[in-house]
The first five atom37 places (N, CA, C, CB, O) and aatype in JSON, in Angstrom:
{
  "aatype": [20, 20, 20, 20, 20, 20, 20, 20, 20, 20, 20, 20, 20, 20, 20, 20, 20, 20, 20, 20, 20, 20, 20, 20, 20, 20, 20, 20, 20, 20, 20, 20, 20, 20, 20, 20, 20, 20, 20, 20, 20, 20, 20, 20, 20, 20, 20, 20, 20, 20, 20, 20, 20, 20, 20, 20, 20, 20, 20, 20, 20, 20, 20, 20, 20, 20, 20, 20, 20, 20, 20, 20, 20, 20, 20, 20, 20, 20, 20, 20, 20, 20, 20, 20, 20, 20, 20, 20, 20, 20, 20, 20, 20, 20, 20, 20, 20, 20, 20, 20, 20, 20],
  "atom_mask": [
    [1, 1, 1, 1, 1],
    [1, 1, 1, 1, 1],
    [1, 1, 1, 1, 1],
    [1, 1, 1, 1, 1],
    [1, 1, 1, 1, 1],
    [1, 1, 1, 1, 1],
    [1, 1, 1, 1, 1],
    [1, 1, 1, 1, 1],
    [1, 1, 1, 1, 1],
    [1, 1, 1, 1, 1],
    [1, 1, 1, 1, 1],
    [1, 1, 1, 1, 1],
    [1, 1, 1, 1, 1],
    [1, 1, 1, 1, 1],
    [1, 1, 1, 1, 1],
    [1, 1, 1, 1, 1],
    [1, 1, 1, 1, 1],
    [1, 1, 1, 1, 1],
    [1, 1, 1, 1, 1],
    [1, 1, 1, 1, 1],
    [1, 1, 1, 1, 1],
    [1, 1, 1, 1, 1],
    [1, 1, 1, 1, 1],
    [1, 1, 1, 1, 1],
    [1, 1, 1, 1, 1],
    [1, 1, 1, 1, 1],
    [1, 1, 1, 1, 1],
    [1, 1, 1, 1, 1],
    [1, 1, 1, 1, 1],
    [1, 1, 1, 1, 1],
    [1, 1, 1, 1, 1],
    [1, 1, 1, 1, 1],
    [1, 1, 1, 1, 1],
    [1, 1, 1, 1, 1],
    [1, 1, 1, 1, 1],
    [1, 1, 1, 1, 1],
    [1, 1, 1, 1, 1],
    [1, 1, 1, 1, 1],
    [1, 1, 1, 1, 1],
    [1, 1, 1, 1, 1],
    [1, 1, 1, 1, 1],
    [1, 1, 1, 1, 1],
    [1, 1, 1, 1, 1],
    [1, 1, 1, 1, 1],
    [1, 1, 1, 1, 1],
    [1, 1, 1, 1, 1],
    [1, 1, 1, 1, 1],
    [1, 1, 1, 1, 1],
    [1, 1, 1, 1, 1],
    [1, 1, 1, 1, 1],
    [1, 1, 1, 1, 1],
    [1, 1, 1, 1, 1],
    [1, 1, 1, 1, 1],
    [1, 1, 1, 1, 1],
    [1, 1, 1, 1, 1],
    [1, 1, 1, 1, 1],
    [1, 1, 1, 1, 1],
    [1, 1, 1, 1, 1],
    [1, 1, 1, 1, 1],
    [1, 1, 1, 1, 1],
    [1, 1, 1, 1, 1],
    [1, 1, 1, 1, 1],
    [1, 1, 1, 1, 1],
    [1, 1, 1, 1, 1],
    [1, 1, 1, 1, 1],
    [1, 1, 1, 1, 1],
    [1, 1, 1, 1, 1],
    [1, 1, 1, 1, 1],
    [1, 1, 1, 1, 1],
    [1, 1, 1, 1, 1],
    [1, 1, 1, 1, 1],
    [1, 1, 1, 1, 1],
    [1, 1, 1, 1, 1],
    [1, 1, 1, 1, 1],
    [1, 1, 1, 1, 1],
    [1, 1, 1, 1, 1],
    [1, 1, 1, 1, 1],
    [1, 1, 1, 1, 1],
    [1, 1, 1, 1, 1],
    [1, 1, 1, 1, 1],
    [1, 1, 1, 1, 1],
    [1, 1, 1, 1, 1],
    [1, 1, 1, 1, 1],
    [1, 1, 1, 1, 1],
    [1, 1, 1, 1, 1],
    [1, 1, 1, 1, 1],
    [1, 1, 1, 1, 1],
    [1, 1, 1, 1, 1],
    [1, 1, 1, 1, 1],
    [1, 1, 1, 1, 1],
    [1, 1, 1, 1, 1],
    [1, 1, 1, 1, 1],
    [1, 1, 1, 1, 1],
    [1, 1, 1, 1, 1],
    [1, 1, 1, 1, 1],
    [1, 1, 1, 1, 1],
    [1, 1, 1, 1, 1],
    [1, 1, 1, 1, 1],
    [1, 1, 1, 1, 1],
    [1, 1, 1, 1, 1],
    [1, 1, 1, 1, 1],
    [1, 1, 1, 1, 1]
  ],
  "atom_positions": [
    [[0.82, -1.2, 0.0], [0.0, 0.0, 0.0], [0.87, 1.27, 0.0], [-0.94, -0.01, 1.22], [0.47, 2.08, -0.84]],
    [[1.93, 1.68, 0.68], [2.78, 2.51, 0.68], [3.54, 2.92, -0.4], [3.38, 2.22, 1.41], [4.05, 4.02, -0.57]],
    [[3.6, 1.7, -1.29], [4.58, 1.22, -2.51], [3.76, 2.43, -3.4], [4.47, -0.79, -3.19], [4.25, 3.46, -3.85]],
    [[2.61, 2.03, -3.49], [1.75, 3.15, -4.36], [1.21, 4.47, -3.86], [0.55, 2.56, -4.81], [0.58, 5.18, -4.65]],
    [[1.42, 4.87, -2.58], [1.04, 6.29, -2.02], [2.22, 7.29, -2.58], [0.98, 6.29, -0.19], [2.07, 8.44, -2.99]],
    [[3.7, 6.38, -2.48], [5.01, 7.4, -2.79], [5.0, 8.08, -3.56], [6.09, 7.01, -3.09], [5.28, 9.26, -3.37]],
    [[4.55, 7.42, -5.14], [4.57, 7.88, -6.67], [3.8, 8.86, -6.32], [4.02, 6.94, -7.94], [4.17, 9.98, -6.67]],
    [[2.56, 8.73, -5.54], [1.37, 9.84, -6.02], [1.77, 10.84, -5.23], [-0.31, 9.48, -5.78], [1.25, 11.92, -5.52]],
    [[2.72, 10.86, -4.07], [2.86, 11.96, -3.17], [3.99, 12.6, -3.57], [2.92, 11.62, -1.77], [4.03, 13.79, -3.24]],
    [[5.05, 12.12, -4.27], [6.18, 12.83, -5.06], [5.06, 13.32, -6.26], [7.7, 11.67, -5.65], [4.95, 14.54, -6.15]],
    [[4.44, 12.96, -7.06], [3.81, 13.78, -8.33], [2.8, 14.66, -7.77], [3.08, 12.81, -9.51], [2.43, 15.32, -8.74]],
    [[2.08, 15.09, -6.64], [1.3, 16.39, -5.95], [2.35, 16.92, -5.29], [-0.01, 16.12, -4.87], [1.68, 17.67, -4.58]],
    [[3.81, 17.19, -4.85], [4.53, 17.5, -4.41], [5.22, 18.78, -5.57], [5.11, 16.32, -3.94], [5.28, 20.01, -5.53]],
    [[5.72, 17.63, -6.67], [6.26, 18.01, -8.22], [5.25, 18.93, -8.12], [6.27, 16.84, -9.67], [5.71, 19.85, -7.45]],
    [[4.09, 19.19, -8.44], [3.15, 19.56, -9.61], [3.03, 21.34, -8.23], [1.17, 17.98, -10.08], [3.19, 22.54, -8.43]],
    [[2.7, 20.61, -7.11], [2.5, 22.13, -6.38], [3.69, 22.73, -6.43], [2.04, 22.17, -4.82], [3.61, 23.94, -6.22]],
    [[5.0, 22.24, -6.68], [5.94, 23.2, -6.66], [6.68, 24.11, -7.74], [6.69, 22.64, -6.15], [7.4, 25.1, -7.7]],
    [[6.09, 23.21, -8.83], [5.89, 24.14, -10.2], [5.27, 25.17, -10.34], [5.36, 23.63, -11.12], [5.57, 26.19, -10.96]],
    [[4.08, 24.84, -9.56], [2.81, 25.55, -9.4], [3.29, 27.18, -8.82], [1.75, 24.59, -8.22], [2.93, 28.3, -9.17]],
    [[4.11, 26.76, -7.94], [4.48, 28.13, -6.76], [5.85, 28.61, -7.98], [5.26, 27.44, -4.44], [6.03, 29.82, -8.07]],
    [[6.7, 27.74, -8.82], [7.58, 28.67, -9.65], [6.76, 29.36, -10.9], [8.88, 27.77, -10.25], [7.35, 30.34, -11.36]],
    [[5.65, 29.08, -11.45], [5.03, 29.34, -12.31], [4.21, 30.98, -11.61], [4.19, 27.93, -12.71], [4.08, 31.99, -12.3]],
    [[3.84, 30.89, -10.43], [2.9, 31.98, -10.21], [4.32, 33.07, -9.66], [1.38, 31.53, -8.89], [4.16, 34.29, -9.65]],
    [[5.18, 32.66, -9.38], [5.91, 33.34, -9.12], [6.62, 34.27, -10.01], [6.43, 32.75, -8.6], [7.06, 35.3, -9.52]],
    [[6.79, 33.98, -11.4], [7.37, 34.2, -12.35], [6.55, 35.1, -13.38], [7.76, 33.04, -12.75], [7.04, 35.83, -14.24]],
    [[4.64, 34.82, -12.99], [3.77, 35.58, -13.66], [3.71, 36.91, -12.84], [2.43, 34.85, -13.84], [3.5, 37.97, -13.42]],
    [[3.93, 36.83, -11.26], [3.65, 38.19, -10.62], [4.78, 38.91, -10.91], [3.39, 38.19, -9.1], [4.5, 40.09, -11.11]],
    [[6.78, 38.5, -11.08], [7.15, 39.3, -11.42], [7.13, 40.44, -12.43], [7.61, 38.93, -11.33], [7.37, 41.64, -12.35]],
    [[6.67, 39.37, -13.67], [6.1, 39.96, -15.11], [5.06, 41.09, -14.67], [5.24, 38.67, -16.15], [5.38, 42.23, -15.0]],
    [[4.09, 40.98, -14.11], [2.85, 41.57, -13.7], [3.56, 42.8, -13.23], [1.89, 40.72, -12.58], [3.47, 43.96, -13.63]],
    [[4.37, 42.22, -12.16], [4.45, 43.94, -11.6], [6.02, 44.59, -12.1], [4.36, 44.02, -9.46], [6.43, 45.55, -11.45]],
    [[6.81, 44.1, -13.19], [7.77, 44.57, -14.17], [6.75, 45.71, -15.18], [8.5, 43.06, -15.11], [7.25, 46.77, -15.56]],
    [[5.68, 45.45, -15.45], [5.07, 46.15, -16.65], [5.04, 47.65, -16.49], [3.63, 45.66, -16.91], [4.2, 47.94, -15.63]],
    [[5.59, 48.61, -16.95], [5.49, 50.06, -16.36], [4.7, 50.81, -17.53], [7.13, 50.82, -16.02], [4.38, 50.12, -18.51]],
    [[4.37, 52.09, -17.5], [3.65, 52.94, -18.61], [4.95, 53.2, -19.81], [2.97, 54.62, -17.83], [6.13, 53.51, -19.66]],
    [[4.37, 53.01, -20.67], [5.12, 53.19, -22.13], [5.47, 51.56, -22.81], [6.81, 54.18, -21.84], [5.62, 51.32, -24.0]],
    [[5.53, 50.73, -21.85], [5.98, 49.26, -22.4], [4.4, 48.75, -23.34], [6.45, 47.95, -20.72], [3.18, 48.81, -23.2]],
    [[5.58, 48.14, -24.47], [4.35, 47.53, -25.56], [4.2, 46.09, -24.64], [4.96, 47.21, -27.66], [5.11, 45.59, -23.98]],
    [[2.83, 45.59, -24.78], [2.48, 44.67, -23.75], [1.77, 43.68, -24.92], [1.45, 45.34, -22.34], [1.29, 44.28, -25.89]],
    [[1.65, 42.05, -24.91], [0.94, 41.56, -25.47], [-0.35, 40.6, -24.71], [1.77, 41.07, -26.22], [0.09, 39.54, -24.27]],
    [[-1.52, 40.75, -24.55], [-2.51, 40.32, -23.68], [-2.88, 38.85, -23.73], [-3.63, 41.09, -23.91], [-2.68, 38.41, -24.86]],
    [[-3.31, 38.03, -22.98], [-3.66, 36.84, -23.45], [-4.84, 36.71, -24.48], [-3.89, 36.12, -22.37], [-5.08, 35.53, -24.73]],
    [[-5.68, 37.64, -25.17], [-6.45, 37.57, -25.89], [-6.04, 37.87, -27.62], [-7.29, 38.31, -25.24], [-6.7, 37.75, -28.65]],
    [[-4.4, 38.39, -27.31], [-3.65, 38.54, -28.54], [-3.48, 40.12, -29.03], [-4.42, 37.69, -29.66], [-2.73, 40.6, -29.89]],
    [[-4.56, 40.83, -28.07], [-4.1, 42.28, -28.62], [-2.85, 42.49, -28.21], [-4.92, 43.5, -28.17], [-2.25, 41.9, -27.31]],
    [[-2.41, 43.53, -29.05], [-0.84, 44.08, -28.92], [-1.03, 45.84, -28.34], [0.1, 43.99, -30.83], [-1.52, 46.62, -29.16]],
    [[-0.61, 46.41, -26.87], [-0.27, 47.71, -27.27], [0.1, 48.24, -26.09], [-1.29, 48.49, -27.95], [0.34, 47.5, -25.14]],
    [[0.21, 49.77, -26.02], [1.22, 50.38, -25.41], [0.57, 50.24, -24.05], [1.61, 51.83, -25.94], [-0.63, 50.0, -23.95]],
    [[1.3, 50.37, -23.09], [0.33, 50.99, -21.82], [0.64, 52.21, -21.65], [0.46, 50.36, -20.39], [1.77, 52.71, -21.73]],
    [[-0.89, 53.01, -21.3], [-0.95, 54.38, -21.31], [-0.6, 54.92, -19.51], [-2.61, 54.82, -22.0], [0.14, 55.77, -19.03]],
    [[-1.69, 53.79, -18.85], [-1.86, 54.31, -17.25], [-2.19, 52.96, -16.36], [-3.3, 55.56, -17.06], [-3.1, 52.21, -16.72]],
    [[-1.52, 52.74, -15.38], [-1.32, 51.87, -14.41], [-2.37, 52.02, -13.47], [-0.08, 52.0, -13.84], [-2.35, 53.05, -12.79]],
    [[-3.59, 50.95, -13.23], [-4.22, 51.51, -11.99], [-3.72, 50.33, -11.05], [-6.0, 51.75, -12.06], [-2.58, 49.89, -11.09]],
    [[-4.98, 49.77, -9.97], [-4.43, 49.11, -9.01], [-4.4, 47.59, -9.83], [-5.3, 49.29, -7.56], [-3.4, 46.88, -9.94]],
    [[-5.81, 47.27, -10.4], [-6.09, 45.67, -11.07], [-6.28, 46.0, -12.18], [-7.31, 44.69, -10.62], [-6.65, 45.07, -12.89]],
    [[-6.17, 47.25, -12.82], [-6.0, 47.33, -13.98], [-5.3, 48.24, -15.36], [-6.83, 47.22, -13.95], [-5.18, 49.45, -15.22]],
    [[-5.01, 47.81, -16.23], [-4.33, 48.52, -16.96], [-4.86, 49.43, -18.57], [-3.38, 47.56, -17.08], [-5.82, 48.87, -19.09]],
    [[-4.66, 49.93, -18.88], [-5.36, 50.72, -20.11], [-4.39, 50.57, -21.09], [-5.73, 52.34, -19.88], [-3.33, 50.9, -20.56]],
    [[-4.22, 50.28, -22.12], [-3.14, 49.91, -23.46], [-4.19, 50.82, -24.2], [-2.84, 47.92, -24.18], [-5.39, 50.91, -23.92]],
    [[-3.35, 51.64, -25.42], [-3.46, 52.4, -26.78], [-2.91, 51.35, -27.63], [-2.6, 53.88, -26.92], [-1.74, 50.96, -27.73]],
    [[-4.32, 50.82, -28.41], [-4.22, 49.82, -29.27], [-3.81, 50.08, -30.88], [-5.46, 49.24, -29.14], [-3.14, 49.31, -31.59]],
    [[-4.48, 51.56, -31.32], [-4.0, 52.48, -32.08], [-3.73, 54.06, -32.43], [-4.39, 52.17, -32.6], [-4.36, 55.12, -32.48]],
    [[-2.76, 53.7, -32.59], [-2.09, 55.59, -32.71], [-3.03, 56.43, -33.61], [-0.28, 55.78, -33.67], [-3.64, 57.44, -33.27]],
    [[-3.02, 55.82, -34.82], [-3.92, 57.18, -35.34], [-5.09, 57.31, -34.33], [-4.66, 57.0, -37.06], [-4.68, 58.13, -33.51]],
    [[-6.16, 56.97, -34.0], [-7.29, 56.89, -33.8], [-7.4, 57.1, -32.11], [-7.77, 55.64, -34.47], [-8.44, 57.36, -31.5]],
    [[-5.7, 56.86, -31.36], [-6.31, 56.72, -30.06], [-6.99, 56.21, -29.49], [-6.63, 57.23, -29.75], [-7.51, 56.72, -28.5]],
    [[-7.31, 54.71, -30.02], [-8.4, 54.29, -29.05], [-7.28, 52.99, -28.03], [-10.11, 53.48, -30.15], [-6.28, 52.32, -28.29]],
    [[-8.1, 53.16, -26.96], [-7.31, 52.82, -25.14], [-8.4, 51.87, -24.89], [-7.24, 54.41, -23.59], [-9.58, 52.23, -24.99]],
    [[-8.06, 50.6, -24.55], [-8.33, 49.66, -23.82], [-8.42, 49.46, -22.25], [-7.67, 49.03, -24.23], [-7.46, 50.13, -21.87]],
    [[-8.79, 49.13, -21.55], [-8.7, 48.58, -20.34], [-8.97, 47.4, -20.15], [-9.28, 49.09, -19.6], [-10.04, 46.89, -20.48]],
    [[-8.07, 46.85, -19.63], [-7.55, 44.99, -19.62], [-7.29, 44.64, -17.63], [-5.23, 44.73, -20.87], [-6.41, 45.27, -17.05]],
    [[-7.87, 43.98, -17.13], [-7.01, 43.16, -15.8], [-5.57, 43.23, -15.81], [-7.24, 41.54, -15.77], [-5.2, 43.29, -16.98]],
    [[-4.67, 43.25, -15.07], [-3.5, 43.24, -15.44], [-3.02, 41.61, -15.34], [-2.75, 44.28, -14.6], [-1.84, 41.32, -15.54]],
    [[-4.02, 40.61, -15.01], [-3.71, 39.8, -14.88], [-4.03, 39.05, -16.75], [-4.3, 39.44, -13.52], [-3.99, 37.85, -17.04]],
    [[-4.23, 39.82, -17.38], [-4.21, 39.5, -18.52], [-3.02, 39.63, -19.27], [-5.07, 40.03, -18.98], [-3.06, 38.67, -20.04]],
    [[-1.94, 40.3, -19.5], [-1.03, 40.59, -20.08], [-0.09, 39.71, -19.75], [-0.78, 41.74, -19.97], [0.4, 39.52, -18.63]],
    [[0.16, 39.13, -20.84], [0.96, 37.55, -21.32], [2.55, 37.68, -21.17], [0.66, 37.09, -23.19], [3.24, 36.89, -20.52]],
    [[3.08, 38.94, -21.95], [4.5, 38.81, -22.49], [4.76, 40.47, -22.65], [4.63, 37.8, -24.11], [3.8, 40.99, -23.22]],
    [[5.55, 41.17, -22.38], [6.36, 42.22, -22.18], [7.04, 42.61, -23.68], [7.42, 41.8, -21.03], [8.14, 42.06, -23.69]],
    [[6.88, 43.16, -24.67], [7.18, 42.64, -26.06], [8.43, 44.09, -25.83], [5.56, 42.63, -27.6], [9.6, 43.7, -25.86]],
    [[8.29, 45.29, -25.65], [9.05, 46.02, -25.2], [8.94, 46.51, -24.49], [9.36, 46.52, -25.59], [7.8, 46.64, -24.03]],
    [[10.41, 47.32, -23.69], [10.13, 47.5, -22.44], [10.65, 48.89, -22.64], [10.72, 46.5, -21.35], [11.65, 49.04, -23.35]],
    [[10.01, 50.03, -22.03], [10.27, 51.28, -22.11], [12.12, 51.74, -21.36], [8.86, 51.94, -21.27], [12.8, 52.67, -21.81]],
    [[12.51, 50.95, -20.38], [13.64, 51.05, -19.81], [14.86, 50.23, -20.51], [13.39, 50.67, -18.5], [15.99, 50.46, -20.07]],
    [[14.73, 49.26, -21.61], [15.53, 48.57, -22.31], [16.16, 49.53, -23.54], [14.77, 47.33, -22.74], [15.2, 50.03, -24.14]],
    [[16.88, 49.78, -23.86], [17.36, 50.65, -24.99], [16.9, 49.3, -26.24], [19.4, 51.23, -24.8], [16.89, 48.09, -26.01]],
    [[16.54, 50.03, -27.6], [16.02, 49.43, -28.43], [17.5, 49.17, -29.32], [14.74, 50.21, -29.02], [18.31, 50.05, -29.62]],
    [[17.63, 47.52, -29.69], [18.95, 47.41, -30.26], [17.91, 47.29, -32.16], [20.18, 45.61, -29.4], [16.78, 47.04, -32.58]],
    [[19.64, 47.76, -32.8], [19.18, 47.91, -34.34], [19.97, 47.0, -34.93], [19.36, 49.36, -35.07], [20.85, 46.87, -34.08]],
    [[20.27, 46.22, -35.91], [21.02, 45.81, -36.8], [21.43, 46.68, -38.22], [20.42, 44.7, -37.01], [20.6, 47.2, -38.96]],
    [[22.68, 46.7, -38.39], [23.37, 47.71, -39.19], [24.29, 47.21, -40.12], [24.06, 48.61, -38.39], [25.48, 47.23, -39.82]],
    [[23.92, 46.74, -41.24], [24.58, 46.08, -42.34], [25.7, 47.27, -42.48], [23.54, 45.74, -43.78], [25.14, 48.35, -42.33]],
    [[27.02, 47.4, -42.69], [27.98, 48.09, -43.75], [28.98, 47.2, -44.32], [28.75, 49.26, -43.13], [29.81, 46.62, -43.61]],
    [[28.93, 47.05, -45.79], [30.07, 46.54, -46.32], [30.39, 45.15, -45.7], [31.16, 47.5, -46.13], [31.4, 44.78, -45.1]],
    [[29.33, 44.54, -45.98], [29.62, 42.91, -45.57], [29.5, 42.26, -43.86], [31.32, 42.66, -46.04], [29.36, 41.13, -43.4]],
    [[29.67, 43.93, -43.12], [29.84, 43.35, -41.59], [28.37, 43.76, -40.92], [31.32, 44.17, -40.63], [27.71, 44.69, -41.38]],
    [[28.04, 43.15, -40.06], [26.69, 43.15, -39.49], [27.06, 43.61, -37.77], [25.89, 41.42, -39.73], [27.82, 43.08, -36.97]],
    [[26.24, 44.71, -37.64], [26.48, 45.5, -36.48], [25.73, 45.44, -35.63], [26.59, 46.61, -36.61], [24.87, 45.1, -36.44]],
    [[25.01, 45.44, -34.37], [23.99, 45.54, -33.65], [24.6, 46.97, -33.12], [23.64, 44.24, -32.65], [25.81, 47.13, -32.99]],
    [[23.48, 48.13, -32.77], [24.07, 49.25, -32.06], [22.51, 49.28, -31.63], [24.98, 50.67, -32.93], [21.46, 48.86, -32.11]],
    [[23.0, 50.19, -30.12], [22.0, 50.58, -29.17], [21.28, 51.94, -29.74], [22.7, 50.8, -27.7], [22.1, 52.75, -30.16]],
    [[19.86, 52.37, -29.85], [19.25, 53.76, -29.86], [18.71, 54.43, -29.19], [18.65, 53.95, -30.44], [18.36, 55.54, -29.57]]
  ]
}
């Protein structure tokens, strides 16, 4: 009887402790996100954030038109840019390939 409790108590052991690196790793993301970072949502929209509230966030989905969303912040998937990262370029001259910071 023991023989078969082990497996199952090492695999709810495994699984909750993923569990705690997984939520851990979404709240840093969550609270990394600042105003100006392009954000991508779990519903697939793409856009800027305008204004930070407490549970939620407002993204400008398009520039001409200005139109602003408000999303959970527990929606926003992936950090696509980050307003504090300098944006790197690639710079072909004469055969050599450059990356420079802007």
């Amino acid at each position: 009887m023991f023989l078969f409790l082990l497996p199952l108590l090492a695999l709810v052991l495994l699984s909750m402790w993923m569990n705690k690196k997984e939520r851990r790793k979404r709240e840093t993301l969550i609270a990394s996100v600042g105003k100006h970072d392009t954000v991508l949502t779990v519903g697939g929209i793409i856009g800027t954030v305008v204004e930070i509230l407490d549970d939620k966030i407002i993204l400008r989905v398009d520039d001409s038109t200005k139109t602003k969303i408000a999303f959970a912040k527990t929606s926003v998937q992936q950090v696509i840019r980050s307003s504090n990262a300098p944006a790197e370029t690639t710079i072909e001259t004469k055969g050599k390939t450059e990356k420079a910071s802007v």
